Coordinates of C-alpha atoms and ligand atoms in Angstrom, one line a residue:
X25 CA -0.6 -17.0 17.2
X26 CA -3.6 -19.2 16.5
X27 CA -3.4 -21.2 13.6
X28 CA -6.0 -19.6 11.2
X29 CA -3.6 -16.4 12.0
X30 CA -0.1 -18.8 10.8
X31 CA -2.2 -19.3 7.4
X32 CA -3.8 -16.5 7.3
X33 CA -0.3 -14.4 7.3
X34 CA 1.0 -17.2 5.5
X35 CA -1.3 -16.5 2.6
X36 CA -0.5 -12.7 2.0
X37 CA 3.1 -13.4 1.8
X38 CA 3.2 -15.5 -0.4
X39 CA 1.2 -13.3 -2.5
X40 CA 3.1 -10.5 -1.5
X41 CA 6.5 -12.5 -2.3
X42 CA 5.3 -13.5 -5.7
X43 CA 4.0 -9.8 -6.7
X44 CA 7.4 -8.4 -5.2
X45 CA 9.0 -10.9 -7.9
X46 CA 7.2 -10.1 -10.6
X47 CA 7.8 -6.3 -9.7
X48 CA 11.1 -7.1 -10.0
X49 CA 11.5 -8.7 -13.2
X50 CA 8.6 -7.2 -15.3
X51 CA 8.9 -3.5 -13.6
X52 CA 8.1 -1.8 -16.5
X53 CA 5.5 -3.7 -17.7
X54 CA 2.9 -1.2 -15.9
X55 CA -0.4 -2.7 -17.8
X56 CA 0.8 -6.5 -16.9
X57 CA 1.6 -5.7 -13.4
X58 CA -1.8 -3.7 -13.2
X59 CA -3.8 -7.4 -14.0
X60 CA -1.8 -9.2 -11.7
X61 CA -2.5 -7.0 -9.0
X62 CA -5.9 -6.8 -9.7
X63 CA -6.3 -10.6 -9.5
X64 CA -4.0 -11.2 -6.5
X65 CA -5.7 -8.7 -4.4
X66 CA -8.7 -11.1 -4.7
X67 CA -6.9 -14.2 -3.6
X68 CA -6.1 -13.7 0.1
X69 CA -9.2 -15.7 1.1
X70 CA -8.9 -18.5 -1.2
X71 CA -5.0 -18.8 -0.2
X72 CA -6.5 -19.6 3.6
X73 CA -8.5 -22.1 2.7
X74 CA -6.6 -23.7 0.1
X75 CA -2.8 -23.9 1.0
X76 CA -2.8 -26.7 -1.4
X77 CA -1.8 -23.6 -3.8
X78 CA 0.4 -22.2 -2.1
X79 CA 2.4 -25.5 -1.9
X80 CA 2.1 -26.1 -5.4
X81 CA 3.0 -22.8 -6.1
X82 CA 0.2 -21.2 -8.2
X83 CA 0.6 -17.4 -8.3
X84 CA 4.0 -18.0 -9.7
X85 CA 2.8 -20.6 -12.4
X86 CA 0.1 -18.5 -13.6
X87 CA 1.6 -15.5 -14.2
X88 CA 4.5 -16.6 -16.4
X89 CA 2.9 -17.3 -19.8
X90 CA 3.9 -20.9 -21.3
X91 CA 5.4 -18.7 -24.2
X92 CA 5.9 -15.4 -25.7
X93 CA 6.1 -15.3 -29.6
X94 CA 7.3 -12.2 -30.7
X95 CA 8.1 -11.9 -34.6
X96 CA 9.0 -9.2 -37.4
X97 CA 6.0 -8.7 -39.8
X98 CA 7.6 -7.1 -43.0
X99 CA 5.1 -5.9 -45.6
X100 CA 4.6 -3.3 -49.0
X101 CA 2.2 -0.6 -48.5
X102 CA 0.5 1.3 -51.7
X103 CA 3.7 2.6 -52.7
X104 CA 5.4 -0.4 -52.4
X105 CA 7.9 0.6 -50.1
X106 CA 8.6 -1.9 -47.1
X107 CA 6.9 -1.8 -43.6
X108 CA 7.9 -3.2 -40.2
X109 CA 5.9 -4.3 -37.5
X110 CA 6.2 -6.2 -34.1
X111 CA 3.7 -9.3 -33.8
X112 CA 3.0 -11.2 -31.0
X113 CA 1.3 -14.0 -29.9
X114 CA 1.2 -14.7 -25.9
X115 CA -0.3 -18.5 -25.2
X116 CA -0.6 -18.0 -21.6
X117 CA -2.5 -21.1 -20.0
X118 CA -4.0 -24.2 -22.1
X119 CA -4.9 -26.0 -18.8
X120 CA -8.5 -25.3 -19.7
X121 CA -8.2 -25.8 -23.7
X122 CA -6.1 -24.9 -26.6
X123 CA -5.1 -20.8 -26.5
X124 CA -8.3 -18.9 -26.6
X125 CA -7.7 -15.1 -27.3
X126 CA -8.1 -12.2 -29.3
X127 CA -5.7 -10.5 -31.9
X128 CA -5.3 -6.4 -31.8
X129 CA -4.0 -4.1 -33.9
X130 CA -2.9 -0.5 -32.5
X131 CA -0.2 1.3 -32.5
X132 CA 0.3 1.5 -28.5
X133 CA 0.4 -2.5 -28.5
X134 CA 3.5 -3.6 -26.7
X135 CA 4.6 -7.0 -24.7
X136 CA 2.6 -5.5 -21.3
X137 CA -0.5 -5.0 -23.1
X138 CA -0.4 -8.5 -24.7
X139 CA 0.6 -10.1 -21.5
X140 CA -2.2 -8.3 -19.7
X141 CA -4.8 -9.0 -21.9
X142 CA -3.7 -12.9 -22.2
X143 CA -3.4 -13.0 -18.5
X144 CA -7.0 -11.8 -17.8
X145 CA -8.2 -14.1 -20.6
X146 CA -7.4 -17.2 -19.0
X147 CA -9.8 -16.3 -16.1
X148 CA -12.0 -15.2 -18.5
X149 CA -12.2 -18.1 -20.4
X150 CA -12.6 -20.2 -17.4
X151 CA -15.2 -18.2 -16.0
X152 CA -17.6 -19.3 -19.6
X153 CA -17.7 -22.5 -18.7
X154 CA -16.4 -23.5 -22.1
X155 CA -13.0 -25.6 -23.1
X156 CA -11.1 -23.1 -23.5
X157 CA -7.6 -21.9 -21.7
X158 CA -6.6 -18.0 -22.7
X159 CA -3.9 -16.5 -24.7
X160 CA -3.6 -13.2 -26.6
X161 CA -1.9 -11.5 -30.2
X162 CA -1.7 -8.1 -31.7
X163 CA 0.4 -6.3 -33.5
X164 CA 1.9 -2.2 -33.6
X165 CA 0.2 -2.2 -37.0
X166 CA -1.8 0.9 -37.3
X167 CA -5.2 0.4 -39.3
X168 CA -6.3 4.1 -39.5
X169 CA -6.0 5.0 -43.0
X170 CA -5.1 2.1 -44.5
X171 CA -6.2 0.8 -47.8
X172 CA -8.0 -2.2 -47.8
X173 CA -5.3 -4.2 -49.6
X174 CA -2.4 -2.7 -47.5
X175 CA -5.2 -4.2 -44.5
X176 CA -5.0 -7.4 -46.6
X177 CA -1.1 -7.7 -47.3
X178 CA -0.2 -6.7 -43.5
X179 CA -2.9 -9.6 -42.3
X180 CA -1.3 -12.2 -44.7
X181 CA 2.0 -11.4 -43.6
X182 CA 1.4 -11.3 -39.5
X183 CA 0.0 -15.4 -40.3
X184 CA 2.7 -16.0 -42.4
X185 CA 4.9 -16.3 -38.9
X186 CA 1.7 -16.9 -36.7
X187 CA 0.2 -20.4 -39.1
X188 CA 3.4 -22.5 -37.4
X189 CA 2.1 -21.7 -33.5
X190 CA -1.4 -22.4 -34.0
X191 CA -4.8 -24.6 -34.9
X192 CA -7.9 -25.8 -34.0
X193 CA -6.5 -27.5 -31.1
X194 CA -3.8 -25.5 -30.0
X195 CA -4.3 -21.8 -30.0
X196 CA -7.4 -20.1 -31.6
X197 CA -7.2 -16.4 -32.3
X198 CA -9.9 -14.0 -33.0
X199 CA -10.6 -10.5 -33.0
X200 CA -10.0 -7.5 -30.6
X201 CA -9.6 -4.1 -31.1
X202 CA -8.9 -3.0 -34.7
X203 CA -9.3 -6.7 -36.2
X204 CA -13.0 -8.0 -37.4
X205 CA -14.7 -10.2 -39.8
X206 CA -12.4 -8.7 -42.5
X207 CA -9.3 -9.0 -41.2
X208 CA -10.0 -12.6 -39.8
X209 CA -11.3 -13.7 -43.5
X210 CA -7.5 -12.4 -44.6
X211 CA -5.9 -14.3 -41.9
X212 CA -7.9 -17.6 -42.4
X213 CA -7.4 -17.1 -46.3
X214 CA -3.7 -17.2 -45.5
X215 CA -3.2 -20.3 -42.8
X216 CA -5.4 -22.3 -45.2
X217 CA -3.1 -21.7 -48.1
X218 CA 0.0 -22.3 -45.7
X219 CA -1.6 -25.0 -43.7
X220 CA -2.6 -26.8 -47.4
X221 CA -5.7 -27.8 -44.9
X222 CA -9.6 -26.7 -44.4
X223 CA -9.3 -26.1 -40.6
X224 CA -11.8 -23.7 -39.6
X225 CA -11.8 -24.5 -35.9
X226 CA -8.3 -22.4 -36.0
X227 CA -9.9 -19.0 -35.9
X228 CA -13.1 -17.5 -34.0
X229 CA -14.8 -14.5 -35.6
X230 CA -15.6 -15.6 -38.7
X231 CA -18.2 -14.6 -41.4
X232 CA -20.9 -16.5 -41.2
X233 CA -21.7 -18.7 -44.0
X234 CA -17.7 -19.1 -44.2
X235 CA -17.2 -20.6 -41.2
X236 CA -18.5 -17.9 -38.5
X237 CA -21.2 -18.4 -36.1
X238 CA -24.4 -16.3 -36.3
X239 CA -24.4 -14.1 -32.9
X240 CA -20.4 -13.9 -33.1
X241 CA -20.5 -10.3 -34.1
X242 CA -23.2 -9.2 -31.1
X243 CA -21.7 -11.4 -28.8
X244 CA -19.8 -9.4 -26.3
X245 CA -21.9 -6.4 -26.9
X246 CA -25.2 -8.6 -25.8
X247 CA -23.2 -10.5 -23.6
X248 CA -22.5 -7.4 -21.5
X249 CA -26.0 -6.0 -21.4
X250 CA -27.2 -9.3 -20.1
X251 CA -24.4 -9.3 -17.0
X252 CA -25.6 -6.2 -16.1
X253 CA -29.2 -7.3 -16.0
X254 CA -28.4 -9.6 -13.5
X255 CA -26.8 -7.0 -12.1
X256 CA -30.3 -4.8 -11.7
X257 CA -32.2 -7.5 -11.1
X258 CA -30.7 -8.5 -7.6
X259 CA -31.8 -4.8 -7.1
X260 CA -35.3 -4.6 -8.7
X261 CA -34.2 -2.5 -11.6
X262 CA -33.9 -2.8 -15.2
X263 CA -32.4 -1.5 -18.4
X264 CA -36.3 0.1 -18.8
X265 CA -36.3 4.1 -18.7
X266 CA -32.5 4.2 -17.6
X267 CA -30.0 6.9 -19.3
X268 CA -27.0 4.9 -20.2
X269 CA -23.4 6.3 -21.4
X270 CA -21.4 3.9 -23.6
X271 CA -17.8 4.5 -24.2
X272 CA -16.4 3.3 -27.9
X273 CA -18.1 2.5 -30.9
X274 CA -16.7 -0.6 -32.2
X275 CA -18.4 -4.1 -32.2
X276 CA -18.4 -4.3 -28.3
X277 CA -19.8 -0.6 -28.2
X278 CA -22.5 -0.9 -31.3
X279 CA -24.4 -4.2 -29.8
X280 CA -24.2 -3.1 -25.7
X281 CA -25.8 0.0 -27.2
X282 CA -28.1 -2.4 -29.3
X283 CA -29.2 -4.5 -26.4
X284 CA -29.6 -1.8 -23.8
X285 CA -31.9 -0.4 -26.4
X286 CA -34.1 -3.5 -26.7
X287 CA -34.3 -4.0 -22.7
X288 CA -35.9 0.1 -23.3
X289 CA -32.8 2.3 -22.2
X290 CA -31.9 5.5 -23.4
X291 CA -28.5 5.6 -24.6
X292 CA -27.3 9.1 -24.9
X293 CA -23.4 8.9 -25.6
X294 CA -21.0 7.1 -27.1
X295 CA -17.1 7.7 -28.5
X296 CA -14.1 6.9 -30.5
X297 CA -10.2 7.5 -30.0
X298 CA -10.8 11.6 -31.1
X299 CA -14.0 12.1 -29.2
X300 CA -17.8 11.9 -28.0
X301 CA -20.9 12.7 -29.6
X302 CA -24.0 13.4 -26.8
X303 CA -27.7 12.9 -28.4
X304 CA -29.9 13.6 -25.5
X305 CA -32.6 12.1 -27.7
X306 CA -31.1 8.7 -27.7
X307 CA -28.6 7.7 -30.1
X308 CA -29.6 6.6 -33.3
X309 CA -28.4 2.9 -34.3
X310 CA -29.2 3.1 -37.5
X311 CA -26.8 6.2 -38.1
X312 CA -24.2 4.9 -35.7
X313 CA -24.3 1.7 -37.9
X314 CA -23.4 3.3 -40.7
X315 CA -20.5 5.4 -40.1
X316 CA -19.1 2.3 -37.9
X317 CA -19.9 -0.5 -40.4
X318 CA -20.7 0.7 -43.9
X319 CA -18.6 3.7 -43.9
X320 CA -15.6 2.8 -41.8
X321 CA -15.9 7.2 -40.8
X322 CA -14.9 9.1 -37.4
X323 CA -18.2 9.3 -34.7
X324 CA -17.9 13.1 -35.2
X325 CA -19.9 13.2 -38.6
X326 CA -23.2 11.9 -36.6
X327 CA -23.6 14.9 -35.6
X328 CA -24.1 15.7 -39.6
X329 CA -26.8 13.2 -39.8
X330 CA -28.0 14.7 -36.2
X331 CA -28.1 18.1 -36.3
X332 CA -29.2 18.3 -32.5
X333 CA -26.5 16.0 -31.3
X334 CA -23.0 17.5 -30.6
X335 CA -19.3 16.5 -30.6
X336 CA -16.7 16.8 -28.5
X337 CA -12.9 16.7 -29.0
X338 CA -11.3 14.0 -26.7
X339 CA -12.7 10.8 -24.9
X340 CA -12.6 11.7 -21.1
X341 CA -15.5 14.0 -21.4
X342 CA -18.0 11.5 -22.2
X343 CA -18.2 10.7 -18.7
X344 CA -19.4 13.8 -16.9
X345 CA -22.9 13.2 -19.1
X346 CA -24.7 12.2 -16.2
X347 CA -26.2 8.5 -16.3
X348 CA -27.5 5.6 -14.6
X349 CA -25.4 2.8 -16.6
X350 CA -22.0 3.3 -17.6
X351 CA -20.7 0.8 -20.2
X352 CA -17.1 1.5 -20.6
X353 CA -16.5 -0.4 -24.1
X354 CA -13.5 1.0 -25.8
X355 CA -10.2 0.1 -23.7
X356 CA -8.2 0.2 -21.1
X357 CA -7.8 2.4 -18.3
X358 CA -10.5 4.8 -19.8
X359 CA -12.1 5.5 -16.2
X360 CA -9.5 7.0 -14.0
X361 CA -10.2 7.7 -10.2
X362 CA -11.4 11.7 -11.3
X363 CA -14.1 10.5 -13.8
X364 CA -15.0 7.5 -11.6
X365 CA -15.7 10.7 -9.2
X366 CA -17.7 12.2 -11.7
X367 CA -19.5 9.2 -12.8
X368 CA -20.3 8.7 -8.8
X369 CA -21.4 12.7 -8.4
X370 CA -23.6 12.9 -11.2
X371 CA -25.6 9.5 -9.8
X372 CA -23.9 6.6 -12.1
X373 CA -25.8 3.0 -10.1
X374 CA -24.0 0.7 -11.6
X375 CA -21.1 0.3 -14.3
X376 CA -20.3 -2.7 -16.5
X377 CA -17.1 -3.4 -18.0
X378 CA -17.2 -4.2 -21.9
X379 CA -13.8 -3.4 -22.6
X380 CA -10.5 -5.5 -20.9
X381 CA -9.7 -3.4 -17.9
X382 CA -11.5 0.4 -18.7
X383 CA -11.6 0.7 -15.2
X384 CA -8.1 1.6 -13.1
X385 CA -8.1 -0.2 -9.7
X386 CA -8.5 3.3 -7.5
X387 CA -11.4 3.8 -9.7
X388 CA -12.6 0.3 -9.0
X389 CA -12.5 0.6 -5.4
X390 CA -13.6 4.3 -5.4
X391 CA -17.0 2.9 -7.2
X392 CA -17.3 -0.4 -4.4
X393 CA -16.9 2.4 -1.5
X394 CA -19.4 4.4 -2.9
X395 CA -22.3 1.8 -3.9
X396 CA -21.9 1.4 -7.1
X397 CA -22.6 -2.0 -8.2
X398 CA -19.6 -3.0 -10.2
X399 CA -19.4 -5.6 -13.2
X400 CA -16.0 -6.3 -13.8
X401 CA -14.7 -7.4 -17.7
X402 CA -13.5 -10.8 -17.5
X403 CA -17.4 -11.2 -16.4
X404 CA -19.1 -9.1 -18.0
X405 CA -17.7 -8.9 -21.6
X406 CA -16.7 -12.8 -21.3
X407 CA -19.7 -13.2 -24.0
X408 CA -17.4 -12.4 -27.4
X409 CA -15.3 -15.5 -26.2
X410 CA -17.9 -17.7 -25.2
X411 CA -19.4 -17.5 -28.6
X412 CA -16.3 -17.8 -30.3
X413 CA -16.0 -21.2 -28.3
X414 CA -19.6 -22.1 -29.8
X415 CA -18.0 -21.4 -33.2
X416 CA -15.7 -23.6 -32.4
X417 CA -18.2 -25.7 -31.6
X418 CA -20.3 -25.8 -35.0
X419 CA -16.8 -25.7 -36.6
X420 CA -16.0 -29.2 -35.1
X421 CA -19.5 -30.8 -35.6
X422 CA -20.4 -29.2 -39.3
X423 CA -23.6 -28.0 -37.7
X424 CA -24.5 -24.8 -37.4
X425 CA -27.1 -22.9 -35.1
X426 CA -29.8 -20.4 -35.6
X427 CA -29.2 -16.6 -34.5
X428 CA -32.1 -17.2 -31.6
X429 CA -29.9 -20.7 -30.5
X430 CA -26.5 -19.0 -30.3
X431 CA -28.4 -15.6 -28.5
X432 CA -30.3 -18.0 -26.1
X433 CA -27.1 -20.2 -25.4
X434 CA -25.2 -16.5 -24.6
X435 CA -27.5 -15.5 -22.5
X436 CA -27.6 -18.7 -20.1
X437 CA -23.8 -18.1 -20.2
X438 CA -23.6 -14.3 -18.9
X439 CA -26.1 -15.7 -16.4
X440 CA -24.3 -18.4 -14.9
X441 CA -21.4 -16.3 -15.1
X442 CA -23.1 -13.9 -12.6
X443 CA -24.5 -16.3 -10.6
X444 CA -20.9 -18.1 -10.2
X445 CA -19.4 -14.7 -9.6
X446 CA -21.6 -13.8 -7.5
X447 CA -21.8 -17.3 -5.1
X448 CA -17.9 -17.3 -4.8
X449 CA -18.2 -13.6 -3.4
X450 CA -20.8 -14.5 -0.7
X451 CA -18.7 -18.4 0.1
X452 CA -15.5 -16.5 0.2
X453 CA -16.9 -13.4 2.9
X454 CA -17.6 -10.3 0.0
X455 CA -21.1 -10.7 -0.9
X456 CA -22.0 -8.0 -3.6
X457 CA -18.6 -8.3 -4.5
X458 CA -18.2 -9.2 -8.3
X459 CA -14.6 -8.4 -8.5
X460 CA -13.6 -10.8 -6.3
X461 CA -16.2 -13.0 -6.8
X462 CA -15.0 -13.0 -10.6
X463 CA -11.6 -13.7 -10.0
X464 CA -11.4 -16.5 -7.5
X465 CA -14.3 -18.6 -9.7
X466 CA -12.1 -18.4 -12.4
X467 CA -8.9 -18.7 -10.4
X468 CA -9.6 -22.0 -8.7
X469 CA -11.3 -23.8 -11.6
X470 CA -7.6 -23.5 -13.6
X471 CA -5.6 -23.4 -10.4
X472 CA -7.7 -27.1 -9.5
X473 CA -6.7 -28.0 -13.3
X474 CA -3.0 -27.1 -12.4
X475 CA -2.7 -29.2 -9.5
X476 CA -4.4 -32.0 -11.7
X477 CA -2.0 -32.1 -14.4
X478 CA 1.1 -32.4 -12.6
X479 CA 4.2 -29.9 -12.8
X480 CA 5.7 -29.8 -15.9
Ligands
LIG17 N1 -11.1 -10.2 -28.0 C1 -12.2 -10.7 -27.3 C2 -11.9 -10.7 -25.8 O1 -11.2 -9.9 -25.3 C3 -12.7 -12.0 -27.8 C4 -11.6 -13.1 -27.9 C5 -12.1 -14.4 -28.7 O2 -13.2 -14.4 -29.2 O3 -11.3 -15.3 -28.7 O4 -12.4 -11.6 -25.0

């Protein structure tokens, strides 16, 4: 065997030992396991080239967060009987910066879904360019059809635990799904009280003129539009005259739609968790805006405002409307291999993922076999976080930036973001491959950082 074969074999078992471990232990932690995987299937080239990891044992490292915190939330709803939730708060890797990660609220979160999400956020994080390492929080807490001082006693009571593992420089949570501007004003109303401190740096996601940063809100929505128009351009396309489906209609969902809109797309579809409305006109921002944001209602009354438009019961549906541009922006594993077959039949070019991992990995690869140009999320929707790390920022300084600054600073991100995903693709033998391309740039900037610091 020549040596480049020795290392070569050397490098896929070792990432076949430590998956096999991890298998092992965290067997039924499906989502978790599905990140991993994801990640290590990239890493096989960098392994060769760089046994350095392998001898200072990486893959292992990495994918054992620093700590879980998992805590009881008690609270009193309207009738003032007493609630229980699970809370959580994974703090992953800080090798980068203090914890950097979202908090979600929904009934299917569970230790696998934290640990997924905080795993793919450190090589998110990375990938920004910012100071920032990755972590994650949520809670089972169901928001549907909760008042909004049942929102505010539940949000007071999750940072009555969380206020003791955080701050602005050691873990700095934001929102995800089910948590925005309100329920980060509740939690930052709470740590101050606890804290007896004005510390604003310790959350991201803020209202501005309290403490947020103009462009937070748009961030990942923007963010993902302008990936994807690097995406187009190293093809001579654009956003201009292209039919686009969007998936979800939350923040992420609201501003990709927004953006797509401004670079001259049609965007024909979007959903929530009951189902998808179709407006073969182009949706209509102005009415999506307010059922989203004034009137906290389900997508299935535009069609009340729209009488043209229709709705349809369930979420899976949404993609057999025939596009050019699928944004997948509500959560994971929302594109199976049968609708990624659908997307591909009815003509999809390229899809961009807004959401944390919308796309299963046979669906993935189905979409790579078949030409698709792929944007995948810890690229593509690594905008939200990058501005949250420019809050950070103007929290630090006591200077604050103009809407046009933070937009113009977002969009040099999600460009170099490409341009780093896509270099490490071609240096590493995948050209065209973003996936991969994605994963070791992000990979080897902590993994470099690991080796730096020392074991500990
Ligand atoms: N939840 C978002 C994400 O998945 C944003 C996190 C943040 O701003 O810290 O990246």
């Amino acid at each position: 065997m020549t040596k480049l074969q020795t290392e070569q074999s050397a490098a896929k078992q070792y990432i076949e030992h430590v998956y096999a471990q991890l298998e092992q232990i965290y067997g039924h932690e499906t989502e978790f396991l599905q990140a991993v995987e994801e990640i290590f299937l990239s890493l096989e080239p960098v392994f060769e080239q760089h046994p350095e990891y392998i001898e200072h044992n990486i893959l292992q490292r990495i994918a054992e967060p620093d700590r879980v915190v998992s805590f009881r939330v008690a609270w009193q709803d309207d009738n003032n009987k007493t609630q229980v939730n699970r809370g959580y708060r994974v703090q992953y890797n800080n090798v980068m910066g203090p914890y950097k990660g979202g908090i979600r609220f929904h009934p299917s979160v569970n230790e696998s879904i934290m640990k997924f999400l905080g795993f793919e956020q450190i090589f998110k994080n990375a990938l920004t360019g910012q100071p920032i390492g990755g972590g994650k929080g949520g809670s089972n807490f169901n928001p549907k059809g909760k008042s909004d001082a049942e929102i505010m006693r539940f949000c007071q009571a999750f940072m009555t635990e969380l206020y003791r593992h955080i701050g602005p420089d050691v873990d700095v949570p934001a929102g995800d799904i089910g948590v925005g501007a309100r329920e980060i004003g509740y939690f930052w109303g709470q740590y101050k009280r606890l804290q007896g401190a004005y510390q604003p740096g310790v959350l991201t996601g803020k209202r501005p003129g309290y403490g947020g940063s103009l462009g937070r809100k748009e961030a990942t929505g923007y963010g993902t539009v302008y990936f994807v128009e690097e995406m187009l351009k190293d093809i001579d396309q654009s956003f201009y005259n292209k039919t686009v489906v969007v998936s979800g209609s939350g923040n992420v969902a609201i501003y990709a739609i927004e953006k797509a809109r401004h670079l001259g797309a049609k965007v024909v579809a979007c959903s929530d968790s009951s189902g998808y409305i179709y407006d073969p006109e182009g949706i209509s921002l102005r009415t999506l805006k307010e059922i989203k944001e004034v009137k906290g209602d389900r997508i299935s009354t535009y069609v009340n405002y729209h009488p043209h438009a229709t709705y349809t019961e369930g979420c899976k549906g949404i993609w057999t409307i025939p596009c050019h541009i699928a944004l997948p922006c509500a959560t994971q594993n929302e594109i199976d291999l049968e609708s990624a077959q659908v997307l591909i039949d009815n003509g999809v070019k390229v899809v961009g993922e807004g959401a944390n991992m919308p796309c299963s990995i046979e669906a993935i690869n189905l979409f790579q076999n078949n030409g698709v140009l792929f944007g995948p999320a810890k690229a593509a929707n690594a905008g939200g976080v990058a501005v949250s790390a420019l809050e950070m920022a103007q929290n630090a300084t006591g200077i604050f930036w103009s809407f046009d600054d933070v937009d113009a600073q977002l969009h040099k991100i999600m460009k170099d973001i490409y341009a780093n995903a896509k270099g490490c693709a071609e240096k590493y033998g995948f050209p065209g491959n973003l996936v991969i391309g994605a994963n070791i740039a992000g990979f080897t900037k902590v993994a470099d950082g690991m080796i730096a610091e020392g074991v500990y």
